[in-house]
Short mmCIF file of C-alpha atoms and ligand atoms in Angstrom, two decimals:
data_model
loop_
_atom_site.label_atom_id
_atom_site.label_comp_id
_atom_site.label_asym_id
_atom_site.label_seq_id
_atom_site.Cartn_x
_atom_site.Cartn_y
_atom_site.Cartn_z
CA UNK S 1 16.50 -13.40 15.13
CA UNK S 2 14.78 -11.74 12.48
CA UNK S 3 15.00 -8.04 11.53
CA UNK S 4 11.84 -6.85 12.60
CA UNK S 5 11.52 -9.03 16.03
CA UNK S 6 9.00 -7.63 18.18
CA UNK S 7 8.30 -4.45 16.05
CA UNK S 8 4.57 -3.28 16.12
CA UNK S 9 3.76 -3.03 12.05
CA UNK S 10 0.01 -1.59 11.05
CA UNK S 11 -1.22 -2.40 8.01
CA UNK S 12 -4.16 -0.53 6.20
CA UNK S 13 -6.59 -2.53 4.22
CA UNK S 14 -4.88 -5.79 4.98
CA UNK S 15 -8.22 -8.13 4.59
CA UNK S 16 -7.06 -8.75 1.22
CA UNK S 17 -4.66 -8.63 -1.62
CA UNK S 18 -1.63 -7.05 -1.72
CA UNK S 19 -2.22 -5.80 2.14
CA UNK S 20 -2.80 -9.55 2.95
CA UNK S 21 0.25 -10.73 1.47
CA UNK S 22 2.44 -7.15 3.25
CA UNK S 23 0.66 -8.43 6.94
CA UNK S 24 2.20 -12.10 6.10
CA UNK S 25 5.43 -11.06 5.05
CA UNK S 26 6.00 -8.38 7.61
CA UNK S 27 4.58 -11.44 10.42
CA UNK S 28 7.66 -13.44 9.27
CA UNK S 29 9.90 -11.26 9.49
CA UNK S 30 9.11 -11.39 13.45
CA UNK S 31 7.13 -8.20 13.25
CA UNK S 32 3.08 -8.25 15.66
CA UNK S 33 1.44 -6.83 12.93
CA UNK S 34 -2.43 -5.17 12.94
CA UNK S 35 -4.20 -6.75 10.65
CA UNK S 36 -6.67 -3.46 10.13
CA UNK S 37 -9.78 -3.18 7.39
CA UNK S 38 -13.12 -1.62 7.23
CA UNK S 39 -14.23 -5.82 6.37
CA UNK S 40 -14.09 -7.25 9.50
CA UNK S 41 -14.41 -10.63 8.69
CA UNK S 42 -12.09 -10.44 6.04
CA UNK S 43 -9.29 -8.85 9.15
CA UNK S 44 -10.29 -11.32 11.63
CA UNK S 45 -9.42 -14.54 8.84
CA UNK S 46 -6.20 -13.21 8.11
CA UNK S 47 -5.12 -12.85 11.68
CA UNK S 48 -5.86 -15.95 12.75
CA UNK S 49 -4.19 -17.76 9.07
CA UNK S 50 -0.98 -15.98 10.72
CA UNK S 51 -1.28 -16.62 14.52
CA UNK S 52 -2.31 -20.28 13.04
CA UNK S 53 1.97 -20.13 11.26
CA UNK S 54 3.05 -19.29 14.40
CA UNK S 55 3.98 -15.74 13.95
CA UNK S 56 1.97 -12.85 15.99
CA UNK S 57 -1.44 -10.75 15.10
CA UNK S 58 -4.46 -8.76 16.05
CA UNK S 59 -7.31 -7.82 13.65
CA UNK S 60 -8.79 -4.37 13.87
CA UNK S 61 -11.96 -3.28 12.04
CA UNK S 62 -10.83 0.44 10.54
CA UNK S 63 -12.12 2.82 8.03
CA UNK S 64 -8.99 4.43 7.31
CA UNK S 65 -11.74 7.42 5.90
CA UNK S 66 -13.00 8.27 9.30
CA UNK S 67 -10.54 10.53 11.23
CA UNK S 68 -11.89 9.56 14.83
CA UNK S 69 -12.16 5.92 14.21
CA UNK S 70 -8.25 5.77 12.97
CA UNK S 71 -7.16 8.72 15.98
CA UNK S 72 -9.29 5.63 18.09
CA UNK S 73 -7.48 3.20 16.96
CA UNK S 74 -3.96 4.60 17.35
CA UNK S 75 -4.43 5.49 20.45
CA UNK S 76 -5.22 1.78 21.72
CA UNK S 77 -1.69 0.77 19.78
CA UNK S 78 -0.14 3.79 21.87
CA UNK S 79 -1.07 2.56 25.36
CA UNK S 80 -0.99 -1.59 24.64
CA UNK S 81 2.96 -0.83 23.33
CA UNK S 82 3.64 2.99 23.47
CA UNK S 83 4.65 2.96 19.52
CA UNK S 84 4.58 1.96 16.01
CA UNK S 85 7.68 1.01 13.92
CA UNK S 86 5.97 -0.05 10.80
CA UNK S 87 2.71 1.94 9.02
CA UNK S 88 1.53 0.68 5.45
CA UNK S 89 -1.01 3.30 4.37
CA UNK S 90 -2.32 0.29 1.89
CA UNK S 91 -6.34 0.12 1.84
CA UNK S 92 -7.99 1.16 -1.27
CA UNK S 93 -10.63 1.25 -4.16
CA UNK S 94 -10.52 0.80 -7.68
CA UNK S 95 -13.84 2.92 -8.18
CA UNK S 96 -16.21 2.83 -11.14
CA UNK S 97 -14.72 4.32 -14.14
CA UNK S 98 -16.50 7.34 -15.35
CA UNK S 99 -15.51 9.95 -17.79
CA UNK S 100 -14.84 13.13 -16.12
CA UNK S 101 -17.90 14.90 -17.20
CA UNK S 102 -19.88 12.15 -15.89
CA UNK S 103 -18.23 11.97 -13.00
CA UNK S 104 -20.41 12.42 -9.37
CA UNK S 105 -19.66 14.30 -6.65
CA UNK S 106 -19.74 11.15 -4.78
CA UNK S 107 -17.36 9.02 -6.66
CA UNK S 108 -14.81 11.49 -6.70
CA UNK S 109 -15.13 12.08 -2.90
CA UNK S 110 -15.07 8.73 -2.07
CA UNK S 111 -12.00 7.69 -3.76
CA UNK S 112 -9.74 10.62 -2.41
CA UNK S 113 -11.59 9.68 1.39
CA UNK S 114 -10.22 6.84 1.22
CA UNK S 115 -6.65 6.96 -0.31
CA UNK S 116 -5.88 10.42 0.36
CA UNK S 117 -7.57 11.39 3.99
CA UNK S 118 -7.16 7.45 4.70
CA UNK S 119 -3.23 7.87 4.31
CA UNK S 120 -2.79 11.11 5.88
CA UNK S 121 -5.08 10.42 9.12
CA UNK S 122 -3.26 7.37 9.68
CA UNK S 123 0.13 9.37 8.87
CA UNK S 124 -0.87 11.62 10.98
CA UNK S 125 -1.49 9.69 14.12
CA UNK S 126 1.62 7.20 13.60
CA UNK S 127 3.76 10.31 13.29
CA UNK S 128 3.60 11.62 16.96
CA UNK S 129 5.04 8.03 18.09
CA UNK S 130 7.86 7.86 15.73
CA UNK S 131 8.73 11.38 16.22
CA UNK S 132 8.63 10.72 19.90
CA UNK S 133 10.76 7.28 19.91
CA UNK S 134 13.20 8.71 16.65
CA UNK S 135 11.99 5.78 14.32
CA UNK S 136 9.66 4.56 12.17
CA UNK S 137 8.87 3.10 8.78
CA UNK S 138 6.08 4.45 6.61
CA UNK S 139 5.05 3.13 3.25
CA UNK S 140 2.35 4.67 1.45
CA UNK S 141 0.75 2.65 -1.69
CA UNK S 142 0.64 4.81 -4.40
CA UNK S 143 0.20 3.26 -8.11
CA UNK S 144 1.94 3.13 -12.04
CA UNK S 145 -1.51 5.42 -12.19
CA UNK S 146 0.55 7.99 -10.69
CA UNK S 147 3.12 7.57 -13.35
CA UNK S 148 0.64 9.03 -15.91
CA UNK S 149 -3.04 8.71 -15.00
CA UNK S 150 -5.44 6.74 -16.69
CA UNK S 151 -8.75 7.75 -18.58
CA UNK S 152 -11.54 7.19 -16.92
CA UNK S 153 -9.97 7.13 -13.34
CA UNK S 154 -9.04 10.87 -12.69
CA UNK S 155 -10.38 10.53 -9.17
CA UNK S 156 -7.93 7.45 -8.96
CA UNK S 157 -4.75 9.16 -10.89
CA UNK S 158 -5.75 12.41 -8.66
CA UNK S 159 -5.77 10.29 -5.38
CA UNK S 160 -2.62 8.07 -6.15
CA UNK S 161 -0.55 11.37 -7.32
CA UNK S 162 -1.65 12.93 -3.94
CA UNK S 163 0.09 9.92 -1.93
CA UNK S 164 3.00 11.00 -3.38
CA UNK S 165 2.80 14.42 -2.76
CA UNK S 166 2.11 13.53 0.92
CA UNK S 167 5.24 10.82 0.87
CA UNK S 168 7.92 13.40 -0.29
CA UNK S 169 6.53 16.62 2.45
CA UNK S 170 6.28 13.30 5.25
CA UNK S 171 9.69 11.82 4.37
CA UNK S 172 11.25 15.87 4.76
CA UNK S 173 9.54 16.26 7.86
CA UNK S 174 10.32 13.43 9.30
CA UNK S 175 13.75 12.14 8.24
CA UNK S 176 15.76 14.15 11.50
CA UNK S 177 13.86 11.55 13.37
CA UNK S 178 15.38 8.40 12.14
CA UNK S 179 11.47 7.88 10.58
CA UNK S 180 11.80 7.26 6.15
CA UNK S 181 8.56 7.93 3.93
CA UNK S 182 8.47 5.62 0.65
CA UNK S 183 5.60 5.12 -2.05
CA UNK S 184 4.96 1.68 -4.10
CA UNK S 185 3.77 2.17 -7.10
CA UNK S 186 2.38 -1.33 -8.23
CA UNK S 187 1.89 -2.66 -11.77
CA UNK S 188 -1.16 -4.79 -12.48
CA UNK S 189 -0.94 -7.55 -9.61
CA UNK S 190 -3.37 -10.13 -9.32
CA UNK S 191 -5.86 -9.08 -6.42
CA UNK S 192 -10.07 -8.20 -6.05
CA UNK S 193 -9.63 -4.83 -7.08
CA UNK S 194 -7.91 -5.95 -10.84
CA UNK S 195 -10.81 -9.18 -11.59
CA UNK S 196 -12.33 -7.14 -13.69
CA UNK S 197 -9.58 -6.04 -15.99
CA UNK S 198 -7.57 -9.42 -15.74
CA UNK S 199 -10.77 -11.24 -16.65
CA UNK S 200 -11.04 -9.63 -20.24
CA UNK S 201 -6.96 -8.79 -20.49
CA UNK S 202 -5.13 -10.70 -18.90
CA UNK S 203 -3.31 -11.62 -22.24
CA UNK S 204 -2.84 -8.39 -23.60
CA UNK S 205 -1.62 -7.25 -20.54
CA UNK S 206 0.70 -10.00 -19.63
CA UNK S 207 2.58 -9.29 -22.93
CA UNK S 208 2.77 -6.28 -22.63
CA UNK S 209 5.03 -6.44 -19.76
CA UNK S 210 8.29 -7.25 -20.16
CA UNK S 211 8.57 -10.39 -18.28
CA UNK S 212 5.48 -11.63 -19.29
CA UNK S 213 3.42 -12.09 -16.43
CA UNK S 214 0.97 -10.20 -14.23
CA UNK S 215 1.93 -9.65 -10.83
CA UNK S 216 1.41 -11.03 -7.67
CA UNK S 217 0.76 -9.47 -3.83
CA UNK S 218 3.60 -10.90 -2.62
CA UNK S 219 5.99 -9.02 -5.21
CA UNK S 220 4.86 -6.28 -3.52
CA UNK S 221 5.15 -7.52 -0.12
CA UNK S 222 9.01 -8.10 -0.90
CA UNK S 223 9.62 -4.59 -1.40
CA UNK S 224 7.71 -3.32 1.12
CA UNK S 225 9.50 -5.61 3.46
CA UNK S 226 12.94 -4.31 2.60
CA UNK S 227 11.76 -0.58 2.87
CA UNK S 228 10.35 -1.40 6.58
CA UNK S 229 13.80 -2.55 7.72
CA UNK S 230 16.11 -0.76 10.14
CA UNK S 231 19.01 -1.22 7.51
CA UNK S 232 16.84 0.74 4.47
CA UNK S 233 17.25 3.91 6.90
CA UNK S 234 18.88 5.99 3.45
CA UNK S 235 15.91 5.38 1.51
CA UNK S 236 13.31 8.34 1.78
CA UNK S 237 11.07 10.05 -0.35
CA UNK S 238 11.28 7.41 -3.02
CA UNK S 239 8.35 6.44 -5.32
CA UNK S 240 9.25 3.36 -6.27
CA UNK S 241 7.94 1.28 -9.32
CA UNK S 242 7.24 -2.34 -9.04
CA UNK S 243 5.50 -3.46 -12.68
CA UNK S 244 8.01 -5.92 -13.78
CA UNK S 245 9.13 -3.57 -16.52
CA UNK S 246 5.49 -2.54 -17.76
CA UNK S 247 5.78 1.00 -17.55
CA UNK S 248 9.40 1.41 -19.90
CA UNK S 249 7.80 -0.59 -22.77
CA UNK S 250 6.09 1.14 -25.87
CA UNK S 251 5.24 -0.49 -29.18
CA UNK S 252 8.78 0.59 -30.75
CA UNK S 253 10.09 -1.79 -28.00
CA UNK S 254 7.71 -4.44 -29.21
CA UNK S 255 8.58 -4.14 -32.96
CA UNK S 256 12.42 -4.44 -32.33
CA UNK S 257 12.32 -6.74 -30.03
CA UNK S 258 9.89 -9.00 -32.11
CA UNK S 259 12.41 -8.36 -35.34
CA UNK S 260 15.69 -9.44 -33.66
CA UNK S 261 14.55 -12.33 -31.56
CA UNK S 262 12.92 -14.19 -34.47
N1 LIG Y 1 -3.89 -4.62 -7.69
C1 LIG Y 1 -3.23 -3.73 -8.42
O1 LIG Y 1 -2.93 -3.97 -9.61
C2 LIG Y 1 -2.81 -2.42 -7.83
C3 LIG Y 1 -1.99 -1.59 -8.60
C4 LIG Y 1 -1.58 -0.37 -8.09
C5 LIG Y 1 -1.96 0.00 -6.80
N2 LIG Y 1 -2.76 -0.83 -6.07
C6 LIG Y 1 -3.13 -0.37 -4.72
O2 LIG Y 1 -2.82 -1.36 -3.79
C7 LIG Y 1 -3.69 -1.26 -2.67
C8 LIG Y 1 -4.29 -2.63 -2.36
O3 LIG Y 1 -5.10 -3.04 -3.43
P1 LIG Y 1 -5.40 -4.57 -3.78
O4 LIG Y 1 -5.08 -4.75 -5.21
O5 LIG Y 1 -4.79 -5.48 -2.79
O6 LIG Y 1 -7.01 -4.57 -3.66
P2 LIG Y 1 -7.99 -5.39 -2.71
O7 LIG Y 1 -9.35 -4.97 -3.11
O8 LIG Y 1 -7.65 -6.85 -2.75
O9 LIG Y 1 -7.64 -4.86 -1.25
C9 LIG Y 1 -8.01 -3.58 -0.80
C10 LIG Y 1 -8.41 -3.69 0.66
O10 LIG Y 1 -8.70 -2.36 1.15
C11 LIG Y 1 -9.85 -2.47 1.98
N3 LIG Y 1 -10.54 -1.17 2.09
C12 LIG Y 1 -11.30 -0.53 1.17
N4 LIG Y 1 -11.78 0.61 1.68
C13 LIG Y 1 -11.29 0.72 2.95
C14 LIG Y 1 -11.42 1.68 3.98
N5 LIG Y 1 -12.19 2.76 3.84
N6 LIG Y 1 -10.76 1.46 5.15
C15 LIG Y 1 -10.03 0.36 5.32
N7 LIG Y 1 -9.88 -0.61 4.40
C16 LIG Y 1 -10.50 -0.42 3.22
C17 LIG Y 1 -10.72 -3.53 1.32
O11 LIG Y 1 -11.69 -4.06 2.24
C18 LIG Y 1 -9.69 -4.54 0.87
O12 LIG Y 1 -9.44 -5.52 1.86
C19 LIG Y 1 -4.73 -0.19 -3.05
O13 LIG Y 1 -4.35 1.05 -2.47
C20 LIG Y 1 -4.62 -0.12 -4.56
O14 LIG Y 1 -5.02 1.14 -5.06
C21 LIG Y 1 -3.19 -2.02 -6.56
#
């Protein structure tokens, strides 16, 4: 039997990417995950790849952004199976980057809609069922950009430094109940939202990464499946950085290394 037989697992943004890869891995582990995403299509093609393995899911068109469509949604989950072990606050944007002072009101309210309302409405409404059945497993996708933020993507760095904020009050709250909080906070992995970049860097930016590679969804996947097992119950409030060494590197780094291995 696997570790997460018959759990109910939600996934956010899971059309795609790294939330793809999270609503595979999850399935596997013997979880009935939602495959949820404001892209339809892209939900429904997922869910039926992993009904097609064998393993169990239902797509669900959600726009994590609108507060009655996710309080909606939860509620179906509540009476089909009365809880939800498993929430991956996952779906995002890259946005357009945009110098501050060019910034619109827009951009910048679109991007913390979506990661920052997105995770906490969703929070919010998987939170009364864990309370009530003492358990749960919540992992919020944060970002390295929340490690130091980038130029150009304040609304980004703002919105992925808010999940965290929200992951360390959540995990407080919520840790007398048997339910742990976590945040990933992913290195450049190979997905729709980092084409752009990889297309003109994907050199650069392999090297500069310790093991030399850009990351993929699913080494994300494998650490969000650990944190949503029963036995990572002492692991709460953690932001946890998954870059394959990218972030510790600087150019001193490069120059020794460079001089003692040739
Ligand atoms: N790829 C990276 O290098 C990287 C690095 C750090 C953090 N992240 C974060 O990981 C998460 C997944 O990104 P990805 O790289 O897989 O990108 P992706 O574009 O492949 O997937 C994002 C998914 O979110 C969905 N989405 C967008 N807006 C939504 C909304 N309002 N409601 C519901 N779904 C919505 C999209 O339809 C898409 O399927 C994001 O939160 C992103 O910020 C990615």
């Amino acid at each position: 039997m696997s570790s997460l037989t018959n759990q109910i697992a939600v996934v956010t943004g899971a059309g795609s990417g790294i939330g793809k890869a999270i609503a595979k891995e999850l399935s596997t582990l013997g979880a009935h995950v939602y495959v949820t995403d404001i892209n339809e299509e892209n939900a429904l093609h997922v869910a039926s790849e992993i009904k097609g393995e064998g393993y169990m899911a239902t797509a669900y068109k959600l726009d994590v952004s609108n507060s009655t469509d996710v309080s909606d949604f939860f509620q179906k989950v509540n009476q089909l199976h009365e809880r939800v072990d498993i929430l991956v606050n996952n779906a995002g944007i890259a946005g357009t980057p945009s110098l501050i002072s060019n910034m619109t009101d827009e951009e910048w309210k679109k991007m913390l809609a979506i990661h920052v309302n997105g995770s906490f409405f969703c929070l919010r409404e998987a939170s009364k069922m864990m309370r009530k059945n003492r358990y749960g497993r919540v992992i919020n996708m944060s970002s390295l950009a929340s490690e130091t933020s980038l130029a150009g993507f304040a609304h980004y760095g703002a919105a992925k430094y808010a999940i965290v904020g929200l992951t360390e009050a959540a995990a407080k709250e919520l840790a007398a109940y048997n339910v742990t909080v976590n945040a990933i906070k992913p290195g450049v992995i190979r997905s729709a939202l980092t084409q752009g970049i990889l297309s003109m860097a994907e050199e650069r930016l392999s090297l500069a990464t310790p093991n030399q590679k850009i990351g993929e969804p699913r080494d994300i996947a494998q650490v969000v499946a650990m944190l949503a097992k029963p036995e990572s119950s002492f692991v709460t409030g953690a932001s946890i950085v998954v870059d394959g060494g990218f972030c510790l590197m600087n150019e001193m780094d490069r120059v020794v290394l460079e001089m003692l291995e040739n």
